[in-house]
mmCIF file of C-alpha atoms and ligand atoms in Angstrom:
data_model
loop_
_atom_site.group_PDB
_atom_site.id
_atom_site.type_symbol
_atom_site.label_atom_id
_atom_site.label_comp_id
_atom_site.label_asym_id
_atom_site.label_seq_id
_atom_site.Cartn_x
_atom_site.Cartn_y
_atom_site.Cartn_z
ATOM 1 C CA MET A 2 0.593 5.723 22.566
ATOM 2 C CA ASN A 3 4.200 6.619 21.407
ATOM 3 C CA LYS A 4 5.746 9.718 21.593
ATOM 4 C CA ASP A 5 6.016 10.762 18.111
ATOM 5 C CA LEU A 6 4.081 13.822 16.820
ATOM 6 C CA LYS A 7 3.569 13.265 13.198
ATOM 7 C CA ASP A 8 2.157 9.282 14.116
ATOM 8 C CA ARG A 9 -1.303 11.640 14.937
ATOM 9 C CA THR A 10 -4.671 12.661 12.727
ATOM 10 C CA GLN A 11 -5.977 16.153 13.667
ATOM 11 C CA GLU A 12 -7.766 14.425 16.385
ATOM 12 C CA GLU A 13 -5.277 13.269 18.359
ATOM 13 C CA LEU A 14 -3.993 16.059 18.093
ATOM 14 C CA GLU A 15 -6.169 17.907 19.726
ATOM 15 C CA LYS A 16 -6.564 15.318 22.752
ATOM 16 C CA LEU A 17 -3.100 15.848 23.717
ATOM 17 C CA VAL A 18 -3.362 18.843 23.056
ATOM 18 C CA VAL A 19 -6.059 19.467 25.495
ATOM 19 C CA GLY A 20 -4.434 17.557 28.267
ATOM 20 C CA LEU A 21 -1.726 19.547 28.561
ATOM 21 C CA ARG A 22 -4.004 22.156 29.089
ATOM 22 C CA GLN A 23 -3.872 24.362 26.044
ATOM 23 C CA LYS A 24 -6.186 25.532 23.678
ATOM 24 C CA LYS A 25 -7.241 23.072 20.777
ATOM 25 C CA TYR A 26 -7.030 25.171 18.250
ATOM 26 C CA LEU A 27 -2.990 25.027 17.998
ATOM 27 C CA ALA A 28 -3.569 20.734 17.560
ATOM 28 C CA GLY A 29 -4.348 22.665 13.933
ATOM 29 C CA TYR A 30 -0.938 24.845 13.693
ATOM 30 C CA LEU A 31 0.406 21.808 14.861
ATOM 31 C CA PHE A 32 -0.524 19.482 12.031
ATOM 32 C CA LYS A 33 0.327 21.794 9.293
ATOM 33 C CA PHE A 34 3.300 22.346 10.766
ATOM 34 C CA ILE A 35 4.944 18.563 10.426
ATOM 35 C CA HIS A 36 2.219 17.916 7.630
ATOM 36 C CA ALA A 37 1.659 20.198 4.541
ATOM 37 C CA GLN A 38 4.933 22.097 6.285
ATOM 38 C CA ASP A 39 6.982 18.566 6.496
ATOM 39 C CA GLY A 40 8.478 20.683 10.197
ATOM 40 C CA ARG A 41 11.413 18.351 11.997
ATOM 41 C CA GLU A 42 11.510 20.006 14.581
ATOM 42 C CA VAL A 43 8.585 21.225 17.067
ATOM 43 C CA ALA A 44 10.913 23.689 18.365
ATOM 44 C CA ALA A 45 11.272 25.525 15.559
ATOM 45 C CA LEU A 46 7.280 25.561 15.112
ATOM 46 C CA SER A 47 7.265 29.429 15.726
ATOM 47 C CA THR A 48 3.216 29.656 16.066
ATOM 48 C CA LEU A 49 3.210 27.810 19.375
ATOM 49 C CA ARG A 50 4.581 29.810 22.582
ATOM 50 C CA LYS A 51 7.921 29.072 23.259
ATOM 51 C CA ALA A 52 6.711 27.448 26.799
ATOM 52 C CA PHE A 53 4.248 25.112 25.192
ATOM 53 C CA ARG A 54 6.899 23.912 22.568
ATOM 54 C CA GLU A 55 9.103 23.533 25.491
ATOM 55 C CA GLN A 56 6.965 21.220 27.179
ATOM 56 C CA LEU A 57 6.185 19.164 23.677
ATOM 57 C CA VAL A 58 9.822 18.362 23.766
ATOM 58 C CA GLU A 59 10.115 17.542 28.231
ATOM 59 C CA GLN A 60 7.551 15.537 27.894
ATOM 60 C CA GLY A 61 9.630 13.178 25.464
ATOM 61 C CA TYR A 62 7.391 14.309 21.897
ATOM 62 C CA PHE A 63 9.324 14.550 18.336
ATOM 63 C CA ILE A 64 8.491 14.640 14.980
ATOM 64 C CA SER A 65 9.886 11.242 13.598
ATOM 65 C CA GLN A 66 11.429 10.932 9.864
ATOM 66 C CA LEU A 67 12.556 8.288 8.237
ATOM 67 C CA LYS A 68 16.508 8.550 7.059
ATOM 68 C CA THR A 69 17.085 7.962 3.245
ATOM 69 C CA VAL A 70 19.469 5.061 2.511
ATOM 70 C CA ASP A 71 19.071 4.809 -1.406
ATOM 71 C CA THR A 72 16.828 6.267 -4.343
ATOM 72 C CA ARG A 73 17.447 5.059 -8.012
ATOM 73 C CA THR A 74 15.394 6.103 -10.947
ATOM 74 C CA ASP A 75 14.041 3.868 -14.229
ATOM 75 C CA SER A 76 14.738 5.330 -17.773
ATOM 76 C CA ASP A 77 10.886 5.603 -17.666
ATOM 77 C CA GLY A 78 10.700 7.923 -14.929
ATOM 78 C CA SER A 79 10.272 5.770 -11.436
ATOM 79 C CA ALA A 80 12.718 5.776 -9.098
ATOM 80 C CA LYS A 81 12.575 3.511 -5.828
ATOM 81 C CA TYR A 82 13.313 4.591 -2.390
ATOM 82 C CA LEU A 83 15.262 2.987 0.804
ATOM 83 C CA PHE A 84 14.498 4.064 3.385
ATOM 84 C CA GLU A 85 15.718 3.704 6.946
ATOM 85 C CA LEU A 86 13.683 3.535 10.157
ATOM 86 C CA ALA A 87 14.172 4.512 13.798
ATOM 87 C CA ASP A 88 14.889 1.139 15.044
ATOM 88 C CA GLY A 89 16.884 0.619 12.121
ATOM 89 C CA GLU A 90 14.839 -1.569 10.066
ATOM 90 C CA ARG A 91 14.556 -0.730 6.398
ATOM 91 C CA ILE A 92 12.066 -0.205 3.130
ATOM 92 C CA GLU A 93 11.296 0.464 -0.149
ATOM 93 C CA THR A 94 8.824 3.375 -1.699
ATOM 94 C CA VAL A 95 8.239 3.459 -5.783
ATOM 95 C CA LEU A 96 7.063 7.292 -7.669
ATOM 96 C CA LEU A 97 5.940 6.898 -10.311
ATOM 97 C CA PRO A 98 5.462 9.661 -12.421
ATOM 98 C CA GLU A 99 2.762 9.198 -15.938
ATOM 99 C CA GLU A 100 1.944 12.137 -18.084
ATOM 100 C CA ASP A 101 -1.307 13.913 -15.331
ATOM 101 C CA ARG A 102 -0.121 12.256 -11.979
ATOM 102 C CA ARG A 103 2.091 11.659 -9.513
ATOM 103 C CA THR A 104 2.094 7.503 -8.088
ATOM 104 C CA LEU A 105 3.104 7.061 -5.117
ATOM 105 C CA CYS A 106 3.129 2.639 -3.736
ATOM 106 C CA VAL A 107 3.797 2.801 -0.577
ATOM 107 C CA SER A 108 4.797 0.540 2.335
ATOM 108 C CA THR A 109 2.978 -0.912 5.338
ATOM 109 C CA GLN A 110 5.432 -3.894 6.990
ATOM 110 C CA VAL A 111 8.122 -3.942 6.900
ATOM 111 C CA GLY A 112 8.790 -7.488 4.957
ATOM 112 C CA CYS A 113 5.329 -9.682 4.970
ATOM 113 C CA PRO A 114 3.959 -12.801 5.785
ATOM 114 C CA MET A 115 1.689 -13.579 3.507
ATOM 115 C CA GLY A 116 4.667 -15.967 1.442
ATOM 116 C CA CYS A 117 2.766 -15.516 -1.853
ATOM 117 C CA VAL A 118 5.511 -17.687 -4.097
ATOM 118 C CA PHE A 119 5.785 -15.444 -7.713
ATOM 119 C CA CYS A 120 6.725 -12.698 -5.164
ATOM 120 C CA ALA A 121 10.529 -11.026 -3.510
ATOM 121 C CA THR A 122 8.761 -9.991 -0.422
ATOM 122 C CA GLY A 123 6.929 -13.013 0.568
ATOM 123 C CA ARG A 124 9.995 -14.406 0.239
ATOM 124 C CA ILE A 125 11.594 -11.780 3.192
ATOM 125 C CA GLN A 126 11.125 -12.792 6.650
ATOM 126 C CA PHE A 127 8.664 -10.716 7.806
ATOM 127 C CA ARG A 128 9.572 -7.900 11.123
ATOM 128 C CA ARG A 129 7.171 -5.800 11.353
ATOM 129 C CA ASN A 130 4.329 -3.464 10.801
ATOM 130 C CA LEU A 131 4.441 -0.198 10.164
ATOM 131 C CA THR A 132 3.362 2.869 12.706
ATOM 132 C CA ALA A 133 1.237 5.371 10.521
ATOM 133 C CA GLY A 134 3.068 7.518 11.547
ATOM 134 C CA GLU A 135 6.391 5.598 9.049
ATOM 135 C CA ILE A 136 3.484 5.166 6.256
ATOM 136 C CA ALA A 137 2.859 9.250 6.121
ATOM 137 C CA ASP A 138 5.959 10.242 5.783
ATOM 138 C CA GLN A 139 7.159 7.521 3.260
ATOM 139 C CA VAL A 140 4.781 11.326 0.647
ATOM 140 C CA ASN A 141 6.598 13.130 2.873
ATOM 141 C CA ARG A 142 10.528 12.110 2.029
ATOM 142 C CA VAL A 143 9.411 11.712 -1.524
ATOM 143 C CA ALA A 144 7.244 14.926 -1.941
ATOM 144 C CA GLU A 145 10.500 16.676 -0.435
ATOM 145 C CA GLN A 146 12.985 15.123 -3.790
ATOM 146 C CA ALA A 147 10.056 14.658 -6.457
ATOM 147 C CA GLY A 148 7.812 16.993 -5.808
ATOM 148 C CA ARG A 149 4.007 16.508 -5.029
ATOM 149 C CA ILE A 150 2.242 13.077 -4.878
ATOM 150 C CA THR A 151 -1.632 13.364 -6.373
ATOM 151 C CA ASN A 152 -2.261 9.182 -5.820
ATOM 152 C CA LEU A 153 -1.506 6.919 -3.656
ATOM 153 C CA VAL A 154 -1.756 3.036 -3.726
ATOM 154 C CA TYR A 155 -1.455 0.921 -0.673
ATOM 155 C CA MET A 156 1.603 -2.244 -3.117
ATOM 156 C CA GLY A 157 4.184 -1.573 -1.731
ATOM 157 C CA MET A 158 6.469 -3.851 1.238
ATOM 158 C CA GLY A 159 3.544 -5.629 3.200
ATOM 159 C CA GLU A 160 -0.605 -6.976 3.311
ATOM 160 C CA PRO A 161 -2.171 -3.623 4.839
ATOM 161 C CA LEU A 162 -4.369 -5.294 6.387
ATOM 162 C CA LEU A 163 -2.576 -6.671 8.389
ATOM 163 C CA ASN A 164 -1.847 -3.873 9.788
ATOM 164 C CA TYR A 165 -5.467 -2.378 9.657
ATOM 165 C CA ASP A 166 -5.206 0.744 12.429
ATOM 166 C CA ALA A 167 -2.203 2.180 10.675
ATOM 167 C CA VAL A 168 -2.781 2.122 7.489
ATOM 168 C CA LEU A 169 -7.040 3.098 7.648
ATOM 169 C CA LYS A 170 -4.651 6.365 10.020
ATOM 170 C CA SER A 171 -2.468 6.929 7.936
ATOM 171 C CA ILE A 172 -5.115 7.627 4.895
ATOM 172 C CA ARG A 173 -6.821 9.521 8.378
ATOM 173 C CA ILE A 174 -3.644 11.820 8.107
ATOM 174 C CA LEU A 175 -2.955 11.830 4.572
ATOM 175 C CA ASN A 176 -6.236 12.388 3.632
ATOM 176 C CA HIS A 177 -6.703 14.862 6.004
ATOM 177 C CA SER A 178 -7.141 18.545 3.983
ATOM 178 C CA ALA A 179 -4.880 21.208 6.312
ATOM 179 C CA GLY A 180 -2.229 18.106 5.178
ATOM 180 C CA LYS A 181 -1.751 16.859 2.450
ATOM 181 C CA ASN A 182 -4.583 17.102 1.044
ATOM 182 C CA ILE A 183 -4.972 13.419 -0.934
ATOM 183 C CA GLY A 184 -7.885 12.561 -2.764
ATOM 184 C CA ILE A 185 -10.265 9.258 -0.920
ATOM 185 C CA ARG A 186 -10.739 8.925 -4.486
ATOM 186 C CA HIS A 187 -6.663 8.704 -5.585
ATOM 187 C CA ILE A 188 -6.007 6.618 -2.578
ATOM 188 C CA THR A 189 -6.231 3.081 -3.045
ATOM 189 C CA ILE A 190 -5.268 0.227 -0.837
ATOM 190 C CA SER A 191 -4.242 -3.613 -3.143
ATOM 191 C CA THR A 192 -5.055 -6.774 -0.687
ATOM 192 C CA SER A 193 -4.649 -10.294 -0.173
ATOM 193 C CA GLY A 194 -7.643 -10.972 0.552
ATOM 194 C CA ILE A 195 -8.145 -11.242 4.374
ATOM 195 C CA ALA A 196 -12.317 -11.370 4.157
ATOM 196 C CA PRO A 197 -12.726 -10.092 7.608
ATOM 197 C CA ALA A 198 -10.897 -6.655 7.336
ATOM 198 C CA ILE A 199 -12.314 -6.778 3.456
ATOM 199 C CA GLU A 200 -16.035 -6.301 5.608
ATOM 200 C CA ARG A 201 -14.753 -4.366 8.165
ATOM 201 C CA LEU A 202 -13.296 -1.398 5.731
ATOM 202 C CA ALA A 203 -17.109 -1.064 4.303
ATOM 203 C CA GLU A 204 -18.053 0.048 7.556
ATOM 204 C CA GLU A 205 -15.477 3.127 7.682
ATOM 205 C CA GLU A 206 -17.004 7.399 7.360
ATOM 206 C CA ILE A 207 -13.993 7.076 4.910
ATOM 207 C CA ARG A 208 -13.358 5.262 1.747
ATOM 208 C CA PRO A 209 -10.718 4.468 0.477
ATOM 209 C CA ARG A 210 -10.803 2.261 -3.449
ATOM 210 C CA LEU A 211 -10.442 -1.808 -3.139
ATOM 211 C CA ALA A 212 -8.032 -3.619 -4.781
ATOM 212 C CA ILE A 213 -7.988 -7.895 -3.781
ATOM 213 C CA SER A 214 -5.291 -9.373 -5.440
ATOM 214 C CA LEU A 215 -6.956 -12.915 -7.040
ATOM 215 C CA SER A 216 -4.005 -13.703 -9.308
ATOM 216 C CA ALA A 217 -5.701 -17.065 -9.802
ATOM 217 C CA PRO A 218 -9.504 -18.318 -10.497
ATOM 218 C CA THR A 219 -9.677 -21.586 -8.568
ATOM 219 C CA ASP A 220 -9.252 -22.101 -4.514
ATOM 220 C CA ALA A 221 -6.108 -25.567 -5.685
ATOM 221 C CA LEU A 222 -3.957 -23.456 -7.920
ATOM 222 C CA ARG A 223 -4.337 -19.748 -5.857
ATOM 223 C CA SER A 224 -3.411 -21.521 -2.193
ATOM 224 C CA LYS A 225 -0.182 -22.881 -4.306
ATOM 225 C CA LEU A 226 0.170 -19.696 -5.341
ATOM 226 C CA MET A 227 -0.801 -18.006 -2.269
ATOM 227 C CA PRO A 228 -1.012 -19.561 1.512
ATOM 228 C CA VAL A 229 -4.138 -16.866 2.256
ATOM 229 C CA THR A 230 -6.655 -18.980 0.561
ATOM 230 C CA ASN A 231 -6.352 -21.365 2.781
ATOM 231 C CA LYS A 232 -7.492 -19.550 5.899
ATOM 232 C CA TYR A 233 -9.963 -17.316 3.286
ATOM 233 C CA PRO A 234 -10.728 -19.560 0.006
ATOM 234 C CA LEU A 235 -12.232 -17.973 -2.040
ATOM 235 C CA ALA A 236 -16.082 -18.536 -1.447
ATOM 236 C CA GLY A 237 -15.857 -16.601 1.341
ATOM 237 C CA LEU A 238 -13.125 -14.341 -0.029
ATOM 238 C CA LEU A 239 -15.895 -13.607 -2.585
ATOM 239 C CA GLU A 240 -18.632 -13.367 -0.171
ATOM 240 C CA ALA A 241 -16.919 -10.231 1.579
ATOM 241 C CA VAL A 242 -16.324 -8.349 -1.462
ATOM 242 C CA ARG A 243 -19.633 -8.908 -2.248
ATOM 243 C CA LYS A 244 -21.222 -7.546 1.097
ATOM 244 C CA TYR A 245 -18.992 -4.438 0.529
ATOM 245 C CA GLN A 246 -20.320 -3.734 -2.686
ATOM 246 C CA ALA A 247 -23.291 -3.853 -1.034
ATOM 247 C CA ARG A 248 -22.874 -1.660 1.442
ATOM 248 C CA THR A 249 -20.582 0.948 -0.411
ATOM 249 C CA GLY A 250 -21.705 0.371 -3.915
ATOM 250 C CA GLN A 251 -18.436 0.854 -5.470
ATOM 251 C CA ARG A 252 -16.835 -1.397 -7.637
ATOM 252 C CA VAL A 253 -13.560 -2.977 -7.123
ATOM 253 C CA THR A 254 -10.144 -3.607 -9.147
ATOM 254 C CA PHE A 255 -9.293 -7.492 -8.867
ATOM 255 C CA GLU A 256 -5.270 -8.031 -9.934
ATOM 256 C CA TYR A 257 -4.327 -10.907 -11.753
ATOM 257 C CA VAL A 258 -0.593 -12.480 -12.470
ATOM 258 C CA LEU A 259 0.162 -14.038 -15.244
ATOM 259 C CA ILE A 260 2.458 -16.385 -14.855
ATOM 260 C CA ASP A 261 3.558 -18.493 -17.768
ATOM 261 C CA GLN A 262 2.021 -21.238 -18.017
ATOM 262 C CA VAL A 263 0.563 -21.549 -14.376
ATOM 263 C CA ASN A 264 -2.517 -18.969 -14.259
ATOM 264 C CA ASP A 265 -2.827 -17.661 -17.743
ATOM 265 C CA SER A 266 -4.693 -19.819 -19.710
ATOM 266 C CA VAL A 267 -7.593 -19.614 -21.717
ATOM 267 C CA THR A 268 -9.157 -21.300 -19.332
ATOM 268 C CA HIS A 269 -7.627 -19.439 -16.614
ATOM 269 C CA ALA A 270 -9.410 -16.528 -18.017
ATOM 270 C CA ARG A 271 -12.981 -18.060 -18.832
ATOM 271 C CA LEU A 272 -13.475 -19.794 -15.259
ATOM 272 C CA LEU A 273 -11.808 -16.250 -13.668
ATOM 273 C CA VAL A 274 -15.151 -14.608 -15.985
ATOM 274 C CA LYS A 275 -17.387 -16.859 -14.179
ATOM 275 C CA LEU A 276 -16.060 -16.799 -10.443
ATOM 276 C CA LEU A 277 -16.639 -12.889 -10.820
ATOM 277 C CA ARG A 278 -20.170 -12.533 -12.435
ATOM 278 C CA GLY A 279 -22.553 -10.801 -10.216
ATOM 279 C CA LEU A 280 -19.420 -8.189 -9.389
ATOM 280 C CA MET A 281 -18.715 -4.425 -10.121
ATOM 281 C CA TYR A 282 -15.889 -4.972 -10.915
ATOM 282 C CA ASN A 283 -12.507 -4.034 -13.390
ATOM 283 C CA VAL A 284 -9.168 -6.028 -13.924
ATOM 284 C CA ASN A 285 -5.139 -5.279 -13.633
ATOM 285 C CA LEU A 286 -3.184 -8.157 -15.587
ATOM 286 C CA ILE A 287 0.062 -7.488 -14.080
ATOM 287 C CA GLU A 288 2.920 -9.541 -16.358
ATOM 288 C CA HIS A 289 4.761 -11.625 -13.946
ATOM 289 C CA ASN A 290 8.310 -9.000 -13.253
ATOM 290 C CA PRO A 291 11.167 -10.975 -11.950
ATOM 291 C CA PHE A 292 13.578 -11.356 -9.175
ATOM 292 C CA SER A 293 16.160 -13.380 -8.096
ATOM 293 C CA GLY A 294 15.639 -17.246 -7.291
ATOM 294 C CA CYS A 295 12.453 -16.629 -8.453
ATOM 295 C CA GLU A 296 11.710 -19.868 -10.699
ATOM 296 C CA PHE A 297 8.776 -18.175 -11.881
ATOM 297 C CA THR A 298 7.903 -16.404 -15.864
ATOM 298 C CA GLY A 299 6.262 -13.930 -16.782
ATOM 299 C CA SER A 300 3.655 -14.815 -19.728
ATOM 300 C CA SER A 301 4.354 -14.287 -23.218
ATOM 301 C CA ARG A 302 2.654 -11.338 -24.742
ATOM 302 C CA PRO A 303 0.630 -13.589 -27.102
ATOM 303 C CA ARG A 304 -1.058 -15.691 -23.857
ATOM 304 C CA ILE A 305 -1.346 -12.280 -22.286
ATOM 305 C CA GLN A 306 -3.187 -10.732 -24.974
ATOM 306 C CA ARG A 307 -4.693 -13.849 -25.463
ATOM 307 C CA PHE A 308 -6.213 -12.836 -21.745
ATOM 308 C CA ALA A 309 -6.677 -10.159 -22.274
ATOM 309 C CA ALA A 310 -9.344 -10.512 -24.426
ATOM 310 C CA THR A 311 -11.072 -14.070 -23.550
ATOM 311 C CA LEU A 312 -12.217 -11.243 -20.944
ATOM 312 C CA LYS A 313 -12.780 -8.204 -22.542
ATOM 313 C CA ASP A 314 -14.796 -10.769 -25.538
ATOM 314 C CA ALA A 315 -17.017 -11.470 -21.561
ATOM 315 C CA GLY A 316 -17.685 -7.444 -21.408
ATOM 316 C CA VAL A 317 -14.963 -7.276 -18.538
ATOM 317 C CA GLU A 318 -13.546 -4.118 -18.276
ATOM 318 C CA THR A 319 -9.450 -5.368 -18.833
ATOM 319 C CA THR A 320 -6.072 -3.208 -18.154
ATOM 320 C CA ILE A 321 -2.747 -4.646 -18.806
ATOM 321 C CA ARG A 322 -0.491 -2.835 -16.179
ATOM 322 C CA PHE A 323 2.724 -1.257 -17.582
ATOM 323 C CA ARG A 324 6.171 -2.103 -16.312
ATOM 324 C CA MET A 325 7.582 0.488 -14.656
ATOM 325 C CA GLY A 326 10.444 -0.007 -12.685
ATOM 326 C CA ARG A 327 11.777 -2.881 -13.674
ATOM 327 C CA ARG A 328 15.032 -1.940 -14.262
ATOM 328 C CA ILE A 329 15.311 -0.844 -10.461
ATOM 329 C CA LYS A 330 13.612 -3.131 -8.821
ATOM 330 C CA ALA A 331 11.194 -1.301 -8.186
ATOM 331 C CA ALA A 332 7.828 -2.933 -10.634
ATOM 332 C CA CYS A 333 5.456 -5.582 -8.582
ATOM 333 C CA GLY A 334 6.293 -7.477 -6.073
ATOM 334 C CA GLN A 335 10.243 -6.622 -6.499
ATOM 335 C CA LEU A 336 10.658 -4.994 -3.685
ATOM 336 C CA GLN A 337 12.887 -6.674 -1.257
ATOM 337 C CA ALA A 338 14.588 -3.847 0.643
ATOM 338 C CA GLY A 339 17.914 -5.023 0.272
ATOM 339 C CA TYR A 340 16.484 -8.396 3.076
ATOM 340 C CA HIS A 341 17.785 -12.268 2.812
ATOM 341 C CA PRO A 342 15.265 -14.498 0.963
ATOM 342 C CA ARG A 343 14.802 -17.374 2.297
ATOM 343 C CA ALA A 344 15.388 -20.907 0.775
ATOM 344 C CA GLN A 345 13.564 -20.651 -2.472
ATOM 345 C CA LYS A 346 10.744 -22.037 -1.435
ATOM 346 C CA LYS A 347 9.547 -25.816 -3.997
ATOM 347 C CA PRO A 348 8.719 -25.324 -7.066
ATOM 348 C CA LEU A 349 4.623 -26.349 -8.339
HETATM 349 N N1 SAH B 410 -0.099 -6.973 0.213
HETATM 350 C C1 SAH B 410 -0.750 -6.772 -0.897
HETATM 351 C C2 SAH B 410 0.015 -5.121 -1.758
HETATM 352 C C3 SAH B 410 1.401 -5.611 -1.877
HETATM 353 S S1 SAH B 410 1.589 -6.124 -3.575
HETATM 354 C C4 SAH B 410 -1.129 -7.232 -2.530
HETATM 355 O O1 SAH B 410 -0.763 -8.798 -2.016
HETATM 356 O O2 SAH B 410 -2.302 -6.786 -3.128
HETATM 357 C C5 SAH B 410 1.287 -5.272 -5.215
HETATM 358 C C6 SAH B 410 0.663 -6.584 -6.300
HETATM 359 O O3 SAH B 410 1.941 -6.627 -6.060
HETATM 360 C C7 SAH B 410 -0.137 -7.756 -5.495
HETATM 361 O O4 SAH B 410 -1.372 -7.208 -6.820
HETATM 362 C C8 SAH B 410 0.349 -8.641 -5.895
HETATM 363 O O5 SAH B 410 -0.042 -10.011 -6.591
HETATM 364 C C9 SAH B 410 1.701 -8.229 -7.123
HETATM 365 N N2 SAH B 410 3.056 -9.055 -6.722
HETATM 366 C C10 SAH B 410 3.313 -9.338 -6.665
HETATM 367 N N3 SAH B 410 4.305 -10.134 -6.788
HETATM 368 C C11 SAH B 410 4.686 -9.825 -8.139
HETATM 369 C C12 SAH B 410 5.950 -10.060 -9.179
HETATM 370 N N4 SAH B 410 6.509 -10.833 -9.253
HETATM 371 N N5 SAH B 410 5.128 -9.865 -10.282
HETATM 372 C C13 SAH B 410 3.985 -9.219 -10.751
HETATM 373 N N6 SAH B 410 3.178 -8.475 -9.424
HETATM 374 C C14 SAH B 410 3.504 -9.153 -8.632
HETATM 375 FE FE1 SF4 B 411 2.759 -10.156 0.901
HETATM 376 FE FE2 SF4 B 411 0.971 -9.256 -1.097
HETATM 377 FE FE3 SF4 B 411 3.472 -9.814 -1.836
HETATM 378 FE FE4 SF4 B 411 1.589 -11.602 -1.256
HETATM 379 S S1 SF4 B 411 1.681 -9.904 -3.029
HETATM 380 S S2 SF4 B 411 3.868 -11.105 -0.372
HETATM 381 S S3 SF4 B 411 0.856 -10.113 0.914
HETATM 382 S S4 SF4 B 411 2.822 -8.065 -0.382
#
């Protein structure tokens, strides 16, 4: 394990402290200092004896911190943060303030290996997974500048379920009552559909909400938009969701990016209803957000309304998602952290 103390749950800190022949309860001071008080230097943790602090520092333990390189604010109130990691890689995080909540959209990877053709992050080279400490610190850094975060969505750069252990660990850290204390029902993981990981998630004792990005009702169309379909076709993916619901009793959200003339007809909407029959779910419709080099356009308002009405008429709870942050390229699918996109893919 690396020596970043921010990358540890309270239980892991307890193991470390006991291993250093100190009293277990001291781990609670460390955890609170790092996650509730946003402490930077072990040496400044005055509730620990000086000799113990020195022991930690001598053995190479430290508290990592993301460097804020740039902050942009949209006139709709949303803000995008560009962070640099210790090895110089960069990620973006988005704050979406609404009346009664302040949602942070966190990244889980530098780039994304999934290659969805409608997504800016999918167009850049995948570099690496983030650690739990790097995921958790996105919350610390934004909270420092903008105040308390009430909701978390794992919908920034990357595929959360391909970085399963770090993502779950970051949730344990951020949900902990001695740390940021973000309610588990206020945390959502969004996945492009890694079926075995969904089944694994069903077995966890900690249960964030689950959103699945679908964006097409058939394998033929979905595999063109989201190559993950070739590995996990819709039947297997939805079977995993069925098992997840049987185990957890939780409703899931399906996300559907509406792309003009590609996946946004009434027929597509009807096929979607048929496909999802028997599941407990709601649908979030997201108008496709533009980025440079992308050949797609977002669906027109009338087409979005018609698609939504078809779902609603079939009894599906449907929400059309806002487009917050578009002007600062902070909306869904626009995050690139300044990395250069790969060559453009063939149009459909
Ligand atoms: N990798 C995860 C989470 C990050 S993407 C996932 O795919 O679910 C977050 C959401 O943004 C997904 O629902 C995705 O389908 C959507 N998205 C990607 N590119 C988009 C774009 N250009 N416009 C609108 N939504 C987009
Ligand atoms: Fe990755 Fe999600 Fe973008 Fe697909 S939509 S490339 S899974 S970030």
